[in-house]
Each structure stands twice: as C-alpha cells, then as structure tokens.
Amino acid sequence: MKNRLGILIACLCLFCQIVLGQNNSRKSLHGQVTNDFLAIESGYVMNINANVRTFIGAGGLFDIMARPKDTLLFSGLAFQSKKIVLTEKDCSDVLFLAKLDLVNNQLREVVVHKDLKVKSLSGGSQGIVDTQFEDDKQSTAKNTAMYSDQTIKYGMDFVRIFKDVKKLLRKKDDVQEDVISDIAFAEYAKDNFTPDFYSKTLELKPDEIELFLMYCSNDAESKKYLKPEDKFQLIDFMINKNKEFKKAEQTQK
C-alpha cells in the first residue's frame, strides 16, 4: 500500500514538473514596433504558437509570452501586416525591434500566387478605367493607363499587371514565398466576403480583420477552399478559426 502511494506521489510530482516546465519555457518578450517615418502606437501582436495576442501601446511597445521559433503576427490599420519567426537572439535581446512598413492607402498591391485568383483589383479608379468612351472629331478614346492584351477594346491585361506587381515585391530580399501566399489569401478573403460578414457574423473589430486573416492563412487548411464552389467550406473554416482567435486575446498588464 505504501509503495503504491509512493508511486502515485512521484507521478504527481513528475506531472507538475512537466506542466511547470511547459509554462516556464516561454518568457515575456519585450518588444517595440518601429517605422522610419511615423511612430506606431496601435495594433496587435499575436503569437500563433502560444495562441496569445496583445496590444501595441504608446511608443510602439508591447509584451508577449514567446520563445525561439515562435511565429509572431503584427497587424494594424496604420501598417502592413507582417510575420516574423523568432530566433534565439530575438528572445535574448533586452528590447526586440520589429520594423514595419506603412500601409499605402492610395494603391493596394494584389498578388496572385499559384492557383489563387483574386476576382478584381480594388480602388476608387476602377470604375473610371472600365468606362467606355465614344470617339469624337477631335480625339480618340484610348485607355493608356492600363496594359491591354488587345483581345477586348479598352480591356486590361490582368496577367501582366499581376506579374509586374509580383516582380516589384520580389525585389525585396525579405519577401518570402509564404508571405506572398498569406497576402494573396487575405486579399481573396476580403474580396469574396462583405464587411458585414467580418463585423457581424465573426464579430471582429475593423483593426482585427487583417490580423485574423493572417492568422487563418498560417493554417495550411485555408488553401484548400479557394474555389468558388468551396465557399461554404471556407466560411465554416473561418468560423472555427475565429473561435480560436477569440480565445487568444491576452489582457495587457
């Protein structure tokens, strides 16, 4: 009887050590988001591996539980979403610095990756570009603003446009294939669902939508439902991911 009790106590102690070890493996990461032109003082940081997220506060400072090889997602209304995989050096730094690019609201870059297709380019000038004009005696209406493959009068060559944008992104050494895929998924999801779907069905705040889409794109399952006939499966996937996303909120201390 004593032997059994001793074994039980030993097992409990071992279990407690394992649990404490897992909790203590991640430490508080003190970080700051920066930009060369503007002070960033709002947004979110999410640790996908630990399933926790926190706010970016004054001065761009934030604190989040993390360890090497964890993936952090940065998202906000003022800057472009970014994914960073932490290294040993990042976690050992007194202050981890994450440099972010500002959002360009005048021109949104849309990239098609593999079989992922975005239905259309966004922007207020699209309706003007697509407008048909009649010729007059003094001038001939020609659409010189966009490339055309000449198969449709005044038409735009979307394939050429997407290739050019992808080349521009490729010039940046820090742009990886998976990052391009994440951006493409986010654009696809935003173009195929109304704002009410995110605000009412998923109950997301405007500044949470981009982070949520990047969170979804990190799951390989998201790439399986990118055809029109798979839209209901994609909705179900996003609703389930939203439940995980909601649980990840970390209260700032």
PDB file of C-alpha atoms in Angstrom, residues 14 19 37 57 70 79 90 92-93 105 109 117 121 128 149 156 172 179 195-197 209 220 223 232 240 245 252-253:
ATOM      1  CA  LEU A  14       6.592  14.467 -12.285  1.00  0.00           C
ATOM      2  CA  VAL A  19       3.409  21.361 -16.602  1.00  0.00           C
ATOM      3  CA  PHE A  37       8.588  57.939 -40.908  1.00  0.00           C
ATOM      4  CA  GLY A  57       0.833  50.565 -26.852  1.00  0.00           C
ATOM      5  CA  ASP A  70       7.564  31.053 -32.294  1.00  0.00           C
ATOM      6  CA  PHE A  79       0.991  49.416 -41.145  1.00  0.00           C
ATOM      7  CA  ASP A  90      15.464  37.943 -30.726  1.00  0.00           C
ATOM      8  CA  SER A  92      17.663  37.241 -25.673  1.00  0.00           C
ATOM      9  CA  ASP A  93      17.591  40.928 -26.672  1.00  0.00           C
ATOM     10  CA  ASN A 105      -3.994  53.543 -48.950  1.00  0.00           C
ATOM     11  CA  GLU A 109      -0.804  45.615 -54.162  1.00  0.00           C
ATOM     12  CA  LYS A 117      -7.162  34.112 -58.065  1.00  0.00           C
ATOM     13  CA  LEU A 121      -8.319  44.939 -58.254  1.00  0.00           C
ATOM     14  CA  ILE A 128     -13.348  55.050 -64.401  1.00  0.00           C
ATOM     15  CA  ASP A 149      -3.768  42.362 -74.404  1.00  0.00           C
ATOM     16  CA  MET A 156      -6.862  45.352 -69.158  1.00  0.00           C
ATOM     17  CA  LYS A 172      12.677  42.980 -51.661  1.00  0.00           C
ATOM     18  CA  VAL A 179       4.438  35.779 -47.124  1.00  0.00           C
ATOM     19  CA  PRO A 195     -17.738  43.737 -44.383  1.00  0.00           C
ATOM     20  CA  ASP A 196     -20.859  42.552 -42.514  1.00  0.00           C
ATOM     21  CA  PHE A 197     -19.511  39.004 -42.509  1.00  0.00           C
ATOM     22  CA  ILE A 209      -9.732  41.761 -39.540  1.00  0.00           C
ATOM     23  CA  ALA A 220      -2.434  25.138 -44.495  1.00  0.00           C
ATOM     24  CA  LYS A 223      -5.501  26.948 -49.083  1.00  0.00           C
ATOM     25  CA  PHE A 232     -19.292  27.320 -47.788  1.00  0.00           C
ATOM     26  CA  ASN A 240     -13.964  27.723 -36.470  1.00  0.00           C
ATOM     27  CA  PHE A 245      -8.748  33.639 -32.454  1.00  0.00           C
ATOM     28  CA  GLN A 252      -2.351  43.862 -21.046  1.00  0.00           C
ATOM     29  CA  LYS A 253      -0.849  44.221 -17.625  1.00  0.00           C
TER      30      LYS A 253
END
